[in-house]
PDB file of C-alpha atoms in Angstrom:
ATOM      1  CA  MET I   1     -31.090  -5.332  14.418  1.00 83.00           C
ATOM      2  CA  THR I   2     -27.727  -6.205  15.733  1.00 94.00           C
ATOM      3  CA  THR I   3     -25.180  -7.258  12.983  1.00 97.00           C
ATOM      4  CA  ALA I   4     -22.108  -9.370  13.485  1.00 98.00           C
ATOM      5  CA  LEU I   5     -19.431 -10.439  11.136  1.00 98.00           C
ATOM      6  CA  ILE I   6     -17.730 -13.821  10.969  1.00 98.00           C
ATOM      7  CA  LEU I   7     -14.443 -14.176   9.128  1.00 98.00           C
ATOM      8  CA  PHE I   8     -14.624 -17.895   8.124  1.00 97.00           C
ATOM      9  CA  ALA I   9     -11.345 -19.506   7.158  1.00 96.00           C
ATOM     10  CA  HIS I  10     -10.177 -23.048   6.215  1.00 94.00           C
ATOM     11  CA  GLY I  11      -7.919 -23.614   9.313  1.00 95.00           C
ATOM     12  CA  ALA I  12      -4.641 -25.436   9.579  1.00 94.00           C
ATOM     13  CA  ARG I  13      -2.601 -27.371  12.175  1.00 92.00           C
ATOM     14  CA  ASP I  14      -0.107 -24.589  12.601  1.00 92.00           C
ATOM     15  CA  PRO I  15      -1.456 -21.818  14.836  1.00 91.00           C
ATOM     16  CA  GLU I  16       0.407 -19.241  12.934  1.00 93.00           C
ATOM     17  CA  TRP I  17      -1.617 -19.902   9.857  1.00 96.00           C
ATOM     18  CA  ALA I  18      -4.585 -17.763  11.162  1.00 97.00           C
ATOM     19  CA  SER I  19      -2.281 -14.647  11.421  1.00 97.00           C
ATOM     20  CA  PRO I  20      -3.687 -12.940   8.224  1.00 97.00           C
ATOM     21  CA  MET I  21      -7.215 -13.614   9.458  1.00 97.00           C
ATOM     22  CA  ARG I  22      -6.383 -11.965  12.883  1.00 98.00           C
ATOM     23  CA  ARG I  23      -4.911  -9.021  10.937  1.00 98.00           C
ATOM     24  CA  VAL I  24      -8.117  -8.603   8.949  1.00 98.00           C
ATOM     25  CA  GLN I  25     -10.186  -8.870  12.183  1.00 98.00           C
ATOM     26  CA  ALA I  26      -8.067  -6.154  13.874  1.00 98.00           C
ATOM     27  CA  ALA I  27      -8.252  -3.904  10.785  1.00 98.00           C
ATOM     28  CA  ILE I  28     -12.043  -4.221  10.834  1.00 98.00           C
ATOM     29  CA  ARG I  29     -12.060  -3.560  14.638  1.00 98.00           C
ATOM     30  CA  ARG I  30     -10.099  -0.352  14.101  1.00 98.00           C
ATOM     31  CA  ARG I  31     -12.558   0.953  11.445  1.00 97.00           C
ATOM     32  CA  ARG I  32     -15.836  -0.186  13.311  1.00 97.00           C
ATOM     33  CA  PRO I  33     -15.214  -0.691  16.859  1.00 97.00           C
ATOM     34  CA  ASP I  34     -18.955  -1.225  17.456  1.00 96.00           C
ATOM     35  CA  LEU I  35     -19.238  -4.199  15.040  1.00 97.00           C
ATOM     36  CA  PRO I  36     -18.660  -7.722  16.643  1.00 97.00           C
ATOM     37  CA  VAL I  37     -16.316  -9.481  14.255  1.00 98.00           C
ATOM     38  CA  GLU I  38     -15.036 -13.010  15.088  1.00 98.00           C
ATOM     39  CA  LEU I  39     -13.129 -15.807  13.487  1.00 98.00           C
ATOM     40  CA  ALA I  40     -14.327 -19.234  12.786  1.00 98.00           C
ATOM     41  CA  PHE I  41     -12.714 -22.371  10.998  1.00 97.00           C
ATOM     42  CA  LEU I  42     -13.742 -25.292   8.867  1.00 94.00           C
ATOM     43  CA  GLU I  43     -11.167 -27.593  10.078  1.00 94.00           C
ATOM     44  CA  PHE I  44      -8.192 -27.973  12.621  1.00 95.00           C
ATOM     45  CA  MET I  45      -8.924 -24.639  14.522  1.00 97.00           C
ATOM     46  CA  ALA I  46     -11.527 -23.535  16.923  1.00 97.00           C
ATOM     47  CA  PRO I  47     -14.285 -22.180  16.991  1.00 98.00           C
ATOM     48  CA  THR I  48     -16.327 -23.810  14.345  1.00 97.00           C
ATOM     49  CA  LEU I  49     -18.887 -21.862  12.337  1.00 96.00           C
ATOM     50  CA  ALA I  50     -21.738 -23.186  14.405  1.00 96.00           C
ATOM     51  CA  ASP I  51     -20.063 -22.493  17.784  1.00 97.00           C
ATOM     52  CA  CYS I  52     -19.156 -19.027  16.684  1.00 98.00           C
ATOM     53  CA  ALA I  53     -22.626 -18.265  15.333  1.00 97.00           C
ATOM     54  CA  GLN I  54     -24.302 -19.570  18.422  1.00 96.00           C
ATOM     55  CA  ALA I  55     -22.117 -17.435  20.778  1.00 97.00           C
ATOM     56  CA  LEU I  56     -22.929 -14.250  18.551  1.00 98.00           C
ATOM     57  CA  ILE I  57     -26.642 -15.115  18.652  1.00 97.00           C
ATOM     58  CA  ALA I  58     -26.491 -15.713  22.396  1.00 96.00           C
ATOM     59  CA  GLY I  59     -24.843 -12.174  22.573  1.00 96.00           C
ATOM     60  CA  GLY I  60     -27.864 -10.654  20.844  1.00 96.00           C
ATOM     61  CA  ALA I  61     -26.852 -10.787  17.102  1.00 97.00           C
ATOM     62  CA  THR I  62     -29.975 -10.904  14.794  1.00 97.00           C
ATOM     63  CA  LYS I  63     -28.066 -10.656  11.506  1.00 97.00           C
ATOM     64  CA  ILE I  64     -24.800 -12.462  10.753  1.00 97.00           C
ATOM     65  CA  VAL I  65     -22.702 -12.132   7.708  1.00 97.00           C
ATOM     66  CA  VAL I  66     -20.175 -14.803   7.084  1.00 97.00           C
ATOM     67  CA  MET I  67     -17.258 -13.735   4.958  1.00 97.00           C
ATOM     68  CA  PRO I  68     -15.270 -16.694   3.365  1.00 97.00           C
ATOM     69  CA  MET I  69     -11.494 -15.905   3.800  1.00 97.00           C
ATOM     70  CA  PHE I  70     -10.541 -18.349   0.853  1.00 96.00           C
ATOM     71  CA  VAL I  71      -8.565 -17.368  -2.185  1.00 95.00           C
ATOM     72  CA  ALA I  72     -11.100 -19.085  -4.489  1.00 95.00           C
ATOM     73  CA  ARG I  73     -14.335 -20.774  -4.589  1.00 92.00           C
ATOM     74  CA  GLY I  74     -13.902 -24.695  -4.505  1.00 86.00           C
ATOM     75  CA  GLY I  75     -15.801 -27.593  -3.164  1.00 83.00           C
ATOM     76  CA  HIS I  76     -15.869 -26.306   0.393  1.00 85.00           C
ATOM     77  CA  LEU I  77     -17.593 -23.238  -0.646  1.00 88.00           C
ATOM     78  CA  LYS I  78     -19.792 -24.705  -3.258  1.00 89.00           C
ATOM     79  CA  ARG I  79     -21.048 -27.560  -1.095  1.00 90.00           C
ATOM     80  CA  ASP I  80     -19.954 -27.832   2.621  1.00 89.00           C
ATOM     81  CA  VAL I  81     -20.320 -24.169   3.506  1.00 92.00           C
ATOM     82  CA  PRO I  82     -23.843 -23.596   2.110  1.00 93.00           C
ATOM     83  CA  GLU I  83     -24.867 -26.772   3.797  1.00 93.00           C
ATOM     84  CA  LEU I  84     -23.517 -25.621   7.130  1.00 92.00           C
ATOM     85  CA  LEU I  85     -25.367 -22.161   6.758  1.00 94.00           C
ATOM     86  CA  ALA I  86     -28.531 -24.000   5.853  1.00 95.00           C
ATOM     87  CA  SER I  87     -28.481 -26.046   8.993  1.00 94.00           C
ATOM     88  CA  LEU I  88     -27.580 -23.041  11.182  1.00 95.00           C
ATOM     89  CA  GLN I  89     -30.406 -21.193   9.483  1.00 95.00           C
ATOM     90  CA  ALA I  90     -32.829 -23.889  10.303  1.00 96.00           C
ATOM     91  CA  ALA I  91     -31.620 -23.908  14.010  1.00 95.00           C
ATOM     92  CA  HIS I  92     -32.034 -20.153  14.199  1.00 95.00           C
ATOM     93  CA  PRO I  93     -35.007 -19.047  12.086  1.00 96.00           C
ATOM     94  CA  GLY I  94     -35.156 -15.646  13.786  1.00 95.00           C
ATOM     95  CA  VAL I  95     -31.653 -14.695  12.625  1.00 97.00           C
ATOM     96  CA  GLU I  96     -30.654 -13.354   9.242  1.00 96.00           C
ATOM     97  CA  LEU I  97     -27.747 -15.405   8.007  1.00 96.00           C
ATOM     98  CA  THR I  98     -25.920 -14.361   4.921  1.00 95.00           C
ATOM     99  CA  LEU I  99     -22.822 -15.861   3.086  1.00 95.00           C
ATOM    100  CA  GLY I 100     -20.680 -13.292   1.468  1.00 95.00           C
ATOM    101  CA  GLU I 101     -18.590 -13.849  -1.765  1.00 94.00           C
ATOM    102  CA  VAL I 102     -15.293 -15.547  -1.296  1.00 95.00           C
ATOM    103  CA  ALA I 103     -12.513 -12.952  -0.481  1.00 96.00           C
ATOM    104  CA  GLY I 104     -10.321 -13.875  -3.433  1.00 96.00           C
ATOM    105  CA  GLU I 105     -13.329 -13.231  -5.969  1.00 96.00           C
ATOM    106  CA  GLN I 106     -13.815  -9.650  -4.725  1.00 96.00           C
ATOM    107  CA  GLU I 107     -12.512  -7.051  -7.156  1.00 97.00           C
ATOM    108  CA  ILE I 108     -10.777  -5.018  -4.499  1.00 98.00           C
ATOM    109  CA  VAL I 109      -8.874  -8.157  -3.242  1.00 98.00           C
ATOM    110  CA  VAL I 110      -8.034  -9.104  -6.872  1.00 98.00           C
ATOM    111  CA  GLN I 111      -6.543  -5.642  -7.540  1.00 98.00           C
ATOM    112  CA  ALA I 112      -4.661  -5.822  -4.198  1.00 98.00           C
ATOM    113  CA  MET I 113      -3.114  -9.218  -5.132  1.00 98.00           C
ATOM    114  CA  ALA I 114      -2.127  -7.704  -8.515  1.00 98.00           C
ATOM    115  CA  GLU I 115      -0.563  -4.572  -6.670  1.00 97.00           C
ATOM    116  CA  ALA I 116       1.247  -6.759  -4.103  1.00 97.00           C
ATOM    117  CA  SER I 117       2.807  -8.938  -6.833  1.00 97.00           C
ATOM    118  CA  LEU I 118       4.033  -5.743  -8.666  1.00 96.00           C
ATOM    119  CA  GLN I 119       5.326  -4.398  -5.407  1.00 95.00           C
ATOM    120  CA  THR I 120       7.228  -7.598  -4.821  1.00 94.00           C
ATOM    121  CA  LEU I 121       8.906  -7.223  -8.164  1.00 92.00           C
ATOM    122  CA  GLY I 122       9.717  -3.648  -7.401  1.00 89.00           C
ATOM    123  CA  LEU I 123       7.537  -2.507 -10.443  1.00 80.00           C
TER     124      LEU I 123
ATOM    125  CA  MET Q   1      17.899  -9.226 -17.283  1.00 83.00           C
ATOM    126  CA  THR Q   2      14.470 -10.501 -18.326  1.00 94.00           C
ATOM    127  CA  THR Q   3      12.133 -10.665 -15.380  1.00 97.00           C
ATOM    128  CA  ALA Q   4       8.950 -12.915 -15.260  1.00 98.00           C
ATOM    129  CA  LEU Q   5       6.364 -13.513 -12.738  1.00 98.00           C
ATOM    130  CA  ILE Q   6       4.571 -16.789 -11.593  1.00 98.00           C
ATOM    131  CA  LEU Q   7       1.241 -16.543  -9.846  1.00 98.00           C
ATOM    132  CA  PHE Q   8       1.460 -19.883  -7.859  1.00 97.00           C
ATOM    133  CA  ALA Q   9      -1.766 -21.256  -6.519  1.00 96.00           C
ATOM    134  CA  HIS Q  10      -2.977 -24.488  -4.849  1.00 94.00           C
ATOM    135  CA  GLY Q  11      -5.162 -25.628  -7.580  1.00 95.00           C
ATOM    136  CA  ALA Q  12      -8.548 -27.626  -7.464  1.00 94.00           C
ATOM    137  CA  ARG Q  13     -10.491 -30.152  -9.470  1.00 92.00           C
ATOM    138  CA  ASP Q  14     -13.025 -27.561 -10.523  1.00 92.00           C
ATOM    139  CA  PRO Q  15     -11.561 -25.591 -13.372  1.00 91.00           C
ATOM    140  CA  GLU Q  16     -13.574 -22.316 -12.295  1.00 93.00           C
ATOM    141  CA  TRP Q  17     -11.586 -22.444  -9.124  1.00 96.00           C
ATOM    142  CA  ALA Q  18      -8.627 -20.658 -10.933  1.00 97.00           C
ATOM    143  CA  SER Q  19     -10.863 -17.624 -11.879  1.00 97.00           C
ATOM    144  CA  PRO Q  20      -9.529 -15.226  -9.261  1.00 97.00           C
ATOM    145  CA  MET Q  21      -5.863 -16.015 -10.250  1.00 97.00           C
ATOM    146  CA  ARG Q  22      -6.798 -15.357 -13.952  1.00 98.00           C
ATOM    147  CA  ARG Q  23      -8.285 -12.050 -12.929  1.00 98.00           C
ATOM    148  CA  VAL Q  24      -5.085 -11.149 -11.057  1.00 98.00           C
ATOM    149  CA  GLN Q  25      -3.028 -12.177 -14.116  1.00 98.00           C
ATOM    150  CA  ALA Q  26      -5.247 -10.035 -16.417  1.00 98.00           C
ATOM    151  CA  ALA Q  27      -4.994  -7.022 -13.915  1.00 98.00           C
ATOM    152  CA  ILE Q  28      -1.080  -7.357 -14.019  1.00 98.00           C
ATOM    153  CA  ARG Q  29      -1.066  -7.689 -17.800  1.00 98.00           C
ATOM    154  CA  ARG Q  30      -3.159  -4.541 -18.158  1.00 98.00           C
ATOM    155  CA  ARG Q  31      -0.658  -2.609 -15.949  1.00 97.00           C
ATOM    156  CA  ARG Q  32       2.432  -4.214 -17.219  1.00 97.00           C
ATOM    157  CA  PRO Q  33       1.914  -5.536 -20.783  1.00 97.00           C
ATOM    158  CA  ASP Q  34       5.606  -6.219 -21.188  1.00 96.00           C
ATOM    159  CA  LEU Q  35       5.904  -8.266 -18.070  1.00 97.00           C
ATOM    160  CA  PRO Q  36       5.509 -12.139 -18.761  1.00 97.00           C
ATOM    161  CA  VAL Q  37       3.024 -13.302 -16.064  1.00 98.00           C
ATOM    162  CA  GLU Q  38       1.863 -16.915 -15.814  1.00 98.00           C
ATOM    163  CA  LEU Q  39      -0.188 -19.227 -13.685  1.00 98.00           C
ATOM    164  CA  ALA Q  40       1.272 -22.388 -12.003  1.00 98.00           C
ATOM    165  CA  PHE Q  41      -0.313 -24.835  -9.514  1.00 97.00           C
ATOM    166  CA  LEU Q  42       0.674 -27.148  -6.708  1.00 94.00           C
ATOM    167  CA  GLU Q  43      -1.926 -29.696  -7.445  1.00 94.00           C
ATOM    168  CA  PHE Q  44      -4.886 -30.726  -9.737  1.00 95.00           C
ATOM    169  CA  MET Q  45      -4.182 -28.037 -12.452  1.00 97.00           C
ATOM    170  CA  ALA Q  46      -1.564 -27.555 -15.100  1.00 97.00           C
ATOM    171  CA  PRO Q  47       1.084 -26.383 -15.420  1.00 98.00           C
ATOM    172  CA  THR Q  48       3.306 -27.242 -12.435  1.00 97.00           C
ATOM    173  CA  LEU Q  49       5.664 -24.725 -10.969  1.00 96.00           C
ATOM    174  CA  ALA Q  50       8.625 -26.517 -12.652  1.00 96.00           C
ATOM    175  CA  ASP Q  51       7.005 -26.700 -16.207  1.00 97.00           C
ATOM    176  CA  CYS Q  52       5.995 -23.075 -15.926  1.00 98.00           C
ATOM    177  CA  ALA Q  53       9.479 -21.931 -14.724  1.00 97.00           C
ATOM    178  CA  GLN Q  54      11.094 -24.010 -17.471  1.00 96.00           C
ATOM    179  CA  ALA Q  55       8.987 -22.603 -20.219  1.00 97.00           C
ATOM    180  CA  LEU Q  56       9.751 -18.987 -19.050  1.00 98.00           C
ATOM    181  CA  ILE Q  57      13.381 -19.840 -18.818  1.00 97.00           C
ATOM    182  CA  ALA Q  58      13.198 -21.343 -22.396  1.00 96.00           C
ATOM    183  CA  GLY Q  59      11.689 -18.044 -23.423  1.00 96.00           C
ATOM    184  CA  GLY Q  60      14.660 -16.119 -22.080  1.00 96.00           C
ATOM    185  CA  ALA Q  61      13.673 -15.201 -18.424  1.00 97.00           C
ATOM    186  CA  THR Q  62      16.731 -14.762 -16.165  1.00 97.00           C
ATOM    187  CA  LYS Q  63      14.830 -13.699 -13.142  1.00 97.00           C
ATOM    188  CA  ILE Q  64      11.589 -15.182 -11.952  1.00 97.00           C
ATOM    189  CA  VAL Q  65       9.450 -14.110  -8.926  1.00 97.00           C
ATOM    190  CA  VAL Q  66       7.007 -16.769  -7.569  1.00 97.00           C
ATOM    191  CA  MET Q  67       3.973 -15.170  -5.848  1.00 97.00           C
ATOM    192  CA  PRO Q  68       2.012 -17.658  -3.581  1.00 97.00           C
ATOM    193  CA  MET Q  69      -1.627 -16.922  -4.143  1.00 97.00           C
ATOM    194  CA  PHE Q  70      -2.541 -18.491  -0.786  1.00 96.00           C
ATOM    195  CA  VAL Q  71      -4.642 -16.794   1.980  1.00 95.00           C
ATOM    196  CA  ALA Q  72      -2.076 -17.821   4.559  1.00 95.00           C
ATOM    197  CA  ARG Q  73       1.232 -19.536   5.156  1.00 92.00           C
ATOM    198  CA  GLY Q  74       0.724 -23.284   5.937  1.00 86.00           C
ATOM    199  CA  GLY Q  75       2.649 -26.474   5.471  1.00 83.00           C
ATOM    200  CA  HIS Q  76       2.773 -26.090   1.545  1.00 85.00           C
ATOM    201  CA  LEU Q  77       4.380 -22.749   1.878  1.00 88.00           C
ATOM    202  CA  LYS Q  78       6.654 -23.540   4.785  1.00 89.00           C
ATOM    203  CA  ARG Q  79       8.075 -26.802   3.420  1.00 89.00           C
ATOM    204  CA  ASP Q  80       6.815 -28.039  -0.048  1.00 89.00           C
ATOM    205  CA  VAL Q  81       7.234 -24.847  -2.048  1.00 92.00           C
ATOM    206  CA  PRO Q  82      10.728 -23.806  -0.688  1.00 93.00           C
ATOM    207  CA  GLU Q  83      11.771 -27.446  -1.563  1.00 93.00           C
ATOM    208  CA  LEU Q  84      10.321 -27.051  -5.071  1.00 92.00           C
ATOM    209  CA  LEU Q  85      12.087 -23.704  -5.447  1.00 94.00           C
ATOM    210  CA  ALA Q  86      15.392 -25.213  -4.244  1.00 95.00           C
ATOM    211  CA  SER Q  87      15.349 -27.974  -6.826  1.00 94.00           C
ATOM    212  CA  LEU Q  88      14.470 -25.579  -9.545  1.00 95.00           C
ATOM    213  CA  GLN Q  89      17.286 -23.363  -8.506  1.00 95.00           C
ATOM    214  CA  ALA Q  90      19.681 -26.221  -8.512  1.00 96.00           C
ATOM    215  CA  ALA Q  91      18.517 -27.148 -12.113  1.00 95.00           C
ATOM    216  CA  HIS Q  92      18.909 -23.587 -13.326  1.00 95.00           C
ATOM    217  CA  PRO Q  93      21.915 -21.944 -11.485  1.00 95.00           C
ATOM    218  CA  GLY Q  94      22.042 -19.060 -13.921  1.00 95.00           C
ATOM    219  CA  VAL Q  95      18.489 -17.845 -13.177  1.00 97.00           C
ATOM    220  CA  GLU Q  96      17.596 -15.788 -10.102  1.00 96.00           C
ATOM    221  CA  LEU Q  97      14.447 -17.508  -8.496  1.00 96.00           C
ATOM    222  CA  THR Q  98      12.670 -15.659  -5.604  1.00 95.00           C
ATOM    223  CA  LEU Q  99       9.682 -16.715  -3.528  1.00 95.00           C
ATOM    224  CA  GLY Q 100       7.491 -13.787  -2.565  1.00 95.00           C
ATOM    225  CA  GLU Q 101       5.407 -13.441   0.588  1.00 94.00           C
ATOM    226  CA  VAL Q 102       2.013 -15.178   0.619  1.00 95.00           C
ATOM    227  CA  ALA Q 103      -0.724 -12.984  -0.846  1.00 96.00           C
ATOM    228  CA  GLY Q 104      -2.789 -13.068   2.299  1.00 96.00           C
ATOM    229  CA  GLU Q 105       0.111 -11.898   4.506  1.00 96.00           C
ATOM    230  CA  GLN Q 106       0.598  -8.683   2.388  1.00 96.00           C
ATOM    231  CA  GLU Q 107      -0.643  -5.699   4.063  1.00 97.00           C
ATOM    232  CA  ILE Q 108      -2.517  -4.370   1.068  1.00 98.00           C
ATOM    233  CA  VAL Q 109      -4.313  -7.651   0.762  1.00 98.00           C
ATOM    234  CA  VAL Q 110      -5.303  -7.721   4.450  1.00 98.00           C
ATOM    235  CA  GLN Q 111      -6.587  -4.181   4.147  1.00 98.00           C
ATOM    236  CA  ALA Q 112      -8.587  -5.105   1.026  1.00 98.00           C
ATOM    237  CA  MET Q 113     -10.073  -8.248   2.640  1.00 98.00           C
ATOM    238  CA  ALA Q 114     -11.296  -5.975   5.568  1.00 98.00           C
ATOM    239  CA  GLU Q 115     -12.721  -3.396   3.172  1.00 97.00           C
ATOM    240  CA  ALA Q 116     -14.423  -6.218   1.141  1.00 97.00           C
ATOM    241  CA  SER Q 117     -15.978  -7.426   4.231  1.00 97.00           C
ATOM    242  CA  LEU Q 118     -17.209  -3.956   5.249  1.00 96.00           C
ATOM    243  CA  GLN Q 119     -18.533  -3.476   1.709  1.00 95.00           C
ATOM    244  CA  THR Q 120     -20.516  -6.774   1.935  1.00 94.00           C
ATOM    245  CA  LEU Q 121     -22.028  -5.615   5.274  1.00 92.00           C
ATOM    246  CA  GLY Q 122     -23.018  -2.337   3.590  1.00 89.00           C
ATOM    247  CA  LEU Q 123     -20.817  -0.447   6.048  1.00 80.00           C
TER     248      LEU Q 123
END
C-alpha cells in the first residue's frame, strides 16, 4: 500500500495566503521524506482536491488521507468536503480515501494556539 | 497595567464552529487563571471585536492583545482587522492595543499541524 497525504485548505485570491500550508508541507517532508504530501484547495487556488487526488493515484497512491487545514469545522467541512470525498471515492473504488479531523480541532493544535497566544503576550 | 487577551475568530452560523476557540480559551485560563481572555468574532457570532474590547476596557484593561485565530493571513487580516483596530485605538487612546500574528503563521502552530497530520496517518 502506498500512502499519500493531502493538506486541504480553503484557498484565497492572495497567493501569499497559502504560506502556512506550504510550511506545514515542508515540515512533514523534512520528517517523512518518503511520504508524498501535496496541497489542494477548495476555492481560488489550484489544484482542486479532485485533481490532486487523481495525480497521486496516477502516481501509485492506494491510500490517501485528506487533512483539512481549517481552524474549525463549518459548513464546508460538514457538507461540501464529505460530498467531494464521496464522489472521489466512487470514481476510485480501489483507493482508500480518509478525511482527517479539522486541524483546529486537534488537541495538539489547540494547545499550540494557546501557547502561541501566551508567547505573544510575553507570558 | 492590566493586560487582557482577545481570541478573535471569523465566526460562522453554526454555534459548534466556535468549539476550538473555546478550547483554546479554556487552555489559556488553566495556565493563566489571572489573565482575562475572551472570544470575539468578525461575523455571524457575538460579541464583535469592538464590544469585547469595550467590555474589557470597562473592566479595567489598559493593554489588550488581539490574537487572530485564522489559519492564514487573507484579506480580513490584511485590511478589515487593522482598520477595526485603528478605529478602536482612536476611540480608546489610553489603552495599548496590539494585533498578534495569525495563529496559522506561528511556528509552534505550523509544527503542531504537521504533527497532527502525521498522527492521523499513524506515522
